[in-house]
Coordinates of C-alpha atoms and ligand atoms in Angstrom, one line a residue:
M1 CA 131.0 134.9 52.4
D2 CA 128.4 134.5 50.2
P3 CA 125.3 133.6 51.5
A4 CA 123.7 131.7 48.6
E5 CA 126.5 129.6 48.6
I6 CA 126.5 128.6 52.8
I7 CA 122.7 128.0 51.6
A8 CA 123.5 125.4 48.8
R9 CA 126.2 123.7 50.9
L10 CA 123.0 123.4 53.5
D11 CA 120.8 122.1 51.2
D12 CA 123.5 119.4 50.1
L13 CA 124.4 118.3 53.6
G14 CA 120.1 117.6 53.9
R15 CA 120.2 115.3 50.6
Q16 CA 123.4 113.6 51.7
F17 CA 122.4 112.7 55.0
E18 CA 119.0 111.5 53.5
A19 CA 121.0 109.5 51.1
R20 CA 122.9 107.9 53.7
L21 CA 119.9 107.3 56.1
E22 CA 118.2 105.1 53.6
A23 CA 121.2 102.6 53.9
L24 CA 120.8 102.3 57.8
D25 CA 119.0 99.8 59.8
Q26 CA 120.6 99.9 62.9
E27 CA 119.2 102.2 65.7
Q28 CA 122.7 103.1 66.9
A29 CA 123.9 103.6 63.5
I30 CA 121.1 105.7 62.7
R31 CA 121.7 107.9 66.1
A32 CA 125.4 108.3 65.1
C33 CA 124.6 109.3 61.8
Q34 CA 122.7 112.1 62.9
A35 CA 125.0 113.7 65.3
A36 CA 127.8 113.3 62.6
Y37 CA 125.7 116.4 61.1
L38 CA 123.9 118.1 63.9
G39 CA 126.4 116.8 67.0
G40 CA 128.9 119.3 68.2
K41 CA 131.7 118.0 65.8
G42 CA 129.1 117.7 63.0
E43 CA 129.4 119.1 59.5
V44 CA 126.1 121.5 59.5
T45 CA 127.5 122.5 63.3
A46 CA 130.7 123.5 61.3
L47 CA 129.3 125.8 58.9
R48 CA 127.1 127.6 61.3
K49 CA 130.7 128.8 62.6
L50 CA 130.5 130.9 58.7
I51 CA 127.5 132.6 59.5
K52 CA 130.0 135.3 61.1
Q53 CA 131.8 135.9 58.0
V54 CA 128.4 137.0 55.9
E55 CA 126.9 140.3 55.7
P56 CA 124.9 141.1 58.6
A57 CA 122.0 142.0 55.9
A58 CA 121.7 138.1 55.2
R59 CA 122.5 136.8 58.3
K60 CA 118.7 136.1 59.0
T61 CA 117.9 133.8 55.7
V62 CA 121.0 132.3 56.5
G63 CA 120.0 131.3 59.9
Q64 CA 116.7 130.3 58.3
A65 CA 118.3 127.9 56.2
F66 CA 120.5 126.7 59.3
N67 CA 116.9 125.8 61.0
Q68 CA 115.3 124.2 58.3
V69 CA 118.4 121.7 57.3
K70 CA 118.3 121.2 61.1
E71 CA 114.4 120.3 61.3
R72 CA 114.9 118.4 58.2
I73 CA 117.6 116.1 59.9
T74 CA 115.9 115.5 62.7
H75 CA 112.7 114.7 61.3
A76 CA 114.5 111.6 58.8
T77 CA 115.8 110.5 61.8
G78 CA 112.2 110.5 63.7
V79 CA 111.1 108.8 60.4
A80 CA 113.6 106.3 60.0
L81 CA 113.6 105.2 63.9
Q82 CA 109.7 104.3 63.5
R83 CA 110.4 102.5 60.4
L84 CA 112.9 100.7 62.1
K85 CA 110.8 100.1 65.0
E86 CA 107.8 98.9 62.8
S87 CA 110.0 96.7 60.8
E88 CA 111.3 95.1 64.0
E89 CA 107.9 94.6 65.6
R90 CA 106.7 93.0 62.4
A91 CA 109.4 90.4 62.3
Y92 CA 108.6 89.5 65.8
L93 CA 105.2 88.9 64.8
E94 CA 106.1 86.9 61.7
Q95 CA 108.0 84.4 63.5
P96 CA 106.8 80.7 62.9
V97 CA 105.0 79.9 66.5
D98 CA 104.8 76.0 67.3
L99 CA 101.4 75.1 68.3
T100 CA 102.7 71.7 69.2
L101 CA 104.7 73.0 72.0
P102 CA 103.7 72.1 75.7
G103 CA 102.2 74.7 77.8
R104 CA 104.0 76.8 80.6
Q105 CA 103.5 75.6 84.0
P106 CA 102.7 79.2 85.3
R107 CA 104.9 80.3 87.9
G108 CA 104.2 82.4 90.8
I109 CA 100.7 80.8 91.5
G110 CA 100.1 80.3 95.1
R111 CA 99.7 76.7 96.5
L112 CA 98.3 75.1 100.3
H113 CA 101.0 75.6 103.0
P114 CA 102.3 72.1 104.3
I115 CA 100.7 72.6 107.9
S116 CA 97.4 73.4 105.8
I117 CA 97.6 70.5 103.9
V118 CA 97.7 68.3 106.7
M119 CA 95.5 70.1 108.6
H120 CA 92.9 69.7 105.8
D121 CA 93.9 66.0 105.8
I122 CA 92.8 65.4 109.5
V123 CA 90.0 67.7 109.6
D124 CA 88.8 65.2 106.5
I125 CA 89.6 62.2 108.4
F126 CA 87.3 63.5 111.6
V127 CA 84.5 64.6 109.3
S128 CA 84.2 61.3 107.9
M129 CA 83.8 59.7 111.1
G130 CA 80.8 62.4 111.6
F131 CA 83.1 65.0 113.6
D132 CA 81.6 69.0 112.8
V133 CA 83.8 71.6 112.5
A134 CA 84.1 74.4 114.9
S135 CA 86.3 77.7 115.7
G136 CA 86.9 80.0 118.2
P137 CA 88.8 83.8 118.1
E138 CA 92.7 83.1 118.7
I139 CA 92.6 86.4 121.5
E140 CA 90.7 84.5 124.6
T141 CA 89.6 85.5 128.0
D142 CA 91.5 83.9 131.2
Y143 CA 87.8 82.6 131.6
Y144 CA 87.3 80.3 128.2
N145 CA 91.3 79.4 128.3
F146 CA 91.8 78.7 131.8
A147 CA 89.1 78.9 134.4
A148 CA 86.0 77.5 132.9
L149 CA 88.4 74.5 131.8
N150 CA 89.3 73.7 135.9
F151 CA 92.7 75.3 136.1
P152 CA 93.4 75.9 139.3
A153 CA 94.5 79.9 139.6
D154 CA 97.8 78.9 140.7
H155 CA 98.3 76.3 137.4
P156 CA 101.7 77.3 136.1
A157 CA 100.3 77.7 132.5
R158 CA 98.5 80.9 134.0
D159 CA 102.2 82.2 134.5
M160 CA 103.5 85.2 132.5
Q161 CA 106.4 82.8 132.0
D162 CA 104.3 80.2 129.9
T163 CA 101.0 82.3 128.4
L164 CA 101.3 85.3 126.1
F165 CA 99.0 87.7 127.8
I166 CA 97.4 90.8 126.0
K167 CA 96.2 92.1 129.6
E168 CA 97.7 90.2 132.8
G169 CA 95.1 88.0 134.3
K170 CA 92.2 88.8 131.7
T171 CA 93.0 88.5 128.0
L172 CA 95.7 86.5 126.1
L173 CA 96.7 84.8 122.9
R174 CA 95.1 81.2 123.5
T175 CA 97.6 78.2 124.6
H176 CA 95.5 75.6 123.1
T177 CA 92.1 75.0 121.4
S178 CA 90.5 73.7 124.2
P179 CA 88.7 77.0 124.8
V180 CA 86.4 75.8 121.6
Q181 CA 85.1 72.8 124.2
I182 CA 83.5 75.7 126.5
R183 CA 82.4 77.7 123.8
T184 CA 81.1 75.2 121.6
L185 CA 79.1 73.3 124.8
L186 CA 77.4 76.9 125.2
K187 CA 76.3 77.3 122.1
R188 CA 75.9 74.3 120.7
P189 CA 72.5 71.4 122.0
L190 CA 73.7 67.8 123.2
P191 CA 74.7 65.7 121.8
V192 CA 78.1 67.2 120.4
Q193 CA 80.6 65.9 118.2
I194 CA 83.2 68.7 116.7
V195 CA 87.1 69.0 116.0
A196 CA 88.3 72.6 116.0
P197 CA 91.1 73.3 114.3
G198 CA 93.5 76.9 114.7
A199 CA 96.6 78.7 115.6
V200 CA 97.6 78.6 119.2
Y201 CA 100.2 80.6 121.2
R202 CA 102.9 79.7 124.1
R203 CA 106.2 80.9 125.0
D204 CA 108.1 78.1 123.6
D205 CA 111.1 78.4 121.4
D206 CA 113.3 75.2 120.4
P207 CA 113.8 72.7 117.3
T208 CA 110.6 71.2 117.8
H209 CA 108.2 73.6 119.6
S210 CA 107.4 77.0 118.4
P211 CA 105.7 80.1 119.7
M212 CA 102.9 80.0 117.6
F213 CA 101.8 76.4 115.9
F214 CA 98.1 74.7 115.2
Q215 CA 96.3 72.1 117.1
I216 CA 93.2 70.8 116.2
E217 CA 90.9 70.2 119.1
G218 CA 88.1 67.1 119.3
L219 CA 85.1 66.8 121.8
L220 CA 82.1 64.7 121.7
V221 CA 79.6 64.7 124.4
D222 CA 76.6 62.5 124.9
E223 CA 75.4 60.1 126.9
G224 CA 76.9 56.4 127.5
V225 CA 80.6 57.9 126.2
T226 CA 83.4 56.2 127.4
F227 CA 87.0 55.6 127.1
A228 CA 86.5 53.0 124.5
H229 CA 85.1 55.4 122.2
L230 CA 87.9 57.6 123.1
R231 CA 90.8 54.7 122.3
G232 CA 88.4 53.8 118.7
T233 CA 88.2 56.9 118.1
L234 CA 91.9 57.9 117.9
E235 CA 92.8 54.6 116.8
T236 CA 91.0 54.9 113.8
F237 CA 92.8 58.3 113.7
I238 CA 96.3 56.9 113.4
H239 CA 96.0 54.6 111.4
K240 CA 94.5 56.6 108.8
V241 CA 97.1 58.9 109.2
F242 CA 100.1 56.6 109.9
G243 CA 99.4 53.3 108.1
K244 CA 97.3 50.0 109.5
D245 CA 100.9 49.0 111.1
V246 CA 101.9 51.4 113.4
T247 CA 101.5 51.0 117.0
L248 CA 99.7 53.7 119.6
R249 CA 100.1 53.5 123.4
F250 CA 97.7 55.1 125.6
R251 CA 100.0 56.7 128.6
P252 CA 98.4 58.1 131.7
S253 CA 99.0 61.7 131.9
F254 CA 97.2 64.7 133.5
F255 CA 95.5 67.8 132.3
P256 CA 93.1 69.9 134.4
F257 CA 89.9 69.6 132.2
T258 CA 89.5 66.0 131.5
E259 CA 89.9 63.0 134.2
P260 CA 91.1 60.4 133.1
S261 CA 93.9 61.9 130.9
A262 CA 96.4 60.2 128.8
E263 CA 98.6 61.0 125.7
V264 CA 98.9 58.9 122.8
D265 CA 102.2 57.9 121.4
I266 CA 102.9 55.8 118.2
Q267 CA 105.8 53.9 117.9
C268 CA 108.7 55.5 116.2
I269 CA 107.5 55.5 112.1
S270 CA 111.6 56.1 112.0
C271 CA 113.2 53.4 114.1
K272 CA 109.8 51.1 114.3
G273 CA 110.5 51.3 118.2
S274 CA 114.3 49.9 118.7
G275 CA 115.0 54.1 119.5
C276 CA 116.8 56.6 117.4
R277 CA 117.2 60.3 117.4
L278 CA 113.6 61.4 116.1
C279 CA 112.1 59.6 119.0
S280 CA 115.2 60.6 121.3
H281 CA 116.0 57.2 122.0
T282 CA 112.9 56.7 123.3
G283 CA 111.0 54.4 120.5
W284 CA 108.1 56.5 120.8
L285 CA 106.7 59.7 119.2
E286 CA 103.9 61.8 121.3
I287 CA 101.3 62.8 119.1
L288 CA 98.4 64.2 121.4
G289 CA 96.6 64.7 124.4
S290 CA 93.4 63.4 125.4
G291 CA 91.0 62.6 128.2
M292 CA 87.1 62.0 129.1
V293 CA 85.7 65.5 129.9
D294 CA 86.2 66.3 133.4
P295 CA 82.7 66.3 135.0
N296 CA 83.7 69.8 136.4
V297 CA 83.9 71.1 133.0
L298 CA 80.4 69.9 131.8
E299 CA 78.7 71.5 135.1
E300 CA 80.5 74.8 134.6
V301 CA 78.6 74.5 131.1
G302 CA 75.3 73.8 133.0
I303 CA 75.4 70.1 131.7
D304 CA 74.1 67.2 134.1
S305 CA 77.3 65.2 134.5
E306 CA 75.3 62.3 135.8
R307 CA 73.6 62.0 132.9
Y308 CA 76.2 62.9 130.2
T309 CA 79.8 61.9 129.5
G310 CA 82.3 62.8 127.1
F311 CA 86.1 62.6 125.7
A312 CA 88.0 65.3 124.0
F313 CA 91.8 65.3 122.8
G314 CA 94.1 68.1 121.0
L315 CA 96.9 67.3 118.7
G316 CA 99.6 69.0 117.5
V317 CA 99.6 69.5 114.0
D318 CA 102.9 71.0 113.6
R319 CA 104.1 67.6 114.8
V320 CA 102.0 65.1 113.1
A321 CA 103.5 67.3 109.8
M322 CA 107.0 67.1 110.8
L323 CA 106.7 63.3 111.0
R324 CA 104.5 62.7 107.6
Y325 CA 107.5 64.9 105.9
E326 CA 110.5 63.1 107.7
G327 CA 113.4 65.1 107.7
I328 CA 112.1 67.6 108.5
G329 CA 114.8 68.8 111.5
T330 CA 113.0 71.8 113.0
I331 CA 109.7 73.3 113.1
K332 CA 110.9 76.5 112.1
L333 CA 110.9 75.3 108.4
F334 CA 107.4 75.9 108.5
Y335 CA 107.3 79.6 109.5
E336 CA 110.3 80.5 107.8
N337 CA 108.5 81.4 104.3
D338 CA 111.5 80.1 102.3
P339 CA 109.6 79.8 98.8
R340 CA 112.3 76.6 98.0
F341 CA 110.9 74.7 101.2
L342 CA 107.1 76.0 100.6
G343 CA 107.5 74.6 96.9
C344 CA 108.4 71.3 98.4
F345 CA 104.7 70.2 98.8
R346 CA 101.9 69.6 97.0
S347 CA 98.3 68.7 98.3
Ligands
FA5_401 C1 97.4 70.3 125.5 O1 97.5 71.4 124.5 C2 95.9 70.0 125.4 N1 94.8 71.3 125.6 C3 95.3 69.1 124.7 C4 94.1 68.0 125.3 C5 93.1 68.7 124.6 C6 94.0 67.5 126.3 C7 91.9 68.2 125.0 C8 93.2 66.5 126.6 C9 91.7 66.7 126.1 P1 99.4 70.2 125.2 O2 100.6 71.0 126.1 O3 100.4 68.4 125.5 O4 98.0 69.8 125.4 O5 99.7 70.1 123.3 C10 99.0 68.9 123.0 C11 100.2 69.1 121.8 O6 100.7 70.3 121.1 C12 101.3 68.2 121.6 O7 101.6 67.0 122.1 C13 102.3 68.8 120.8 O8 102.0 67.8 120.2 C14 101.6 70.3 120.5 N2 102.8 71.0 120.9 C15 102.3 71.8 122.1 N3 103.6 72.6 122.3 C16 103.7 73.1 121.1 C17 104.7 73.8 120.6 N4 104.9 74.8 121.0 N5 105.4 73.6 118.9 C18 104.4 73.0 118.2 N6 104.0 72.1 119.4 C19 103.6 72.2 120.2

């Protein structure tokens, strides 16, 4: 076979390819065209098979011609694809932009958790009444969580069944925010008037009880503090949260660290006292525990209980949140972190 003839055909194929490429403006078509020349069944590949028929002395020159046309086709394909990409980018940038369209709401930006919203609102109410904000650790010692609060050694709350101990009888996850009372009274000069919000932990688990939940502790110690101050403070608070028409009642109760003690109920906001599922057909909803600080607690922290008196209260933030956002059937919804649920709340 005449080597010059093969070289001339290769040159033709190169030119032919470039001409065909001119008309193509789709990536897929450009790649298909390249394959029609250089692919397994391509025209250049078919010609290559003839190389065996060329006299040995000329094979090197013919081989070089094959390499050159292959390079020519590959280069032209690259240039065509680059040109296509640039023209697509240009077309995208030249699209008209409507500057009058409203901005897009950014998605994925965090928002406050419903418990945080309710907690901030409650703390704000007490701050407006002159309370300071205090805090304490979530990992507590038996002393602050129980002993200093007048819990007897055999009190059921100290049982493994109720308390999550880290080291039995020594360190534990605090079961309430009341240890902040002791820490604050040991640290701050009197008078003391604080609220202490935070997480607490118990071996509890049902639709209205969670193993981790939030409380807000309140404490006021000064000369001349009476149960009337406690009642006035809690009435003001409840009217601000649930509205002026809500009726509340103080029900005698027991806590080792208050005497007398009272739990505060509000008339059911759903049935207005006639009885429904929300209030377990009692007409009332329990909101918080409270009482006058037991003299034993004051003496434990070195305060003269003849001269000073105080009141304290502890309320369940989750409970208030469940009442405020009616229709939350289980406390678990607060802790499952389902974005569809959490996205329903605005601060
Ligand atoms: C106490 O924890 C006392 N420390 C409150 C207190 C403070 C009384 C100061 C007197 C003076 P109690 O165990 O009742 O009390 O809990 C208070 C509130 O926390 C309850 O009224 C309820 O609203 C909420 N609560 C209790 N257990 C759970 C739980 N497992 N899940 C969600 N909320 C709970």
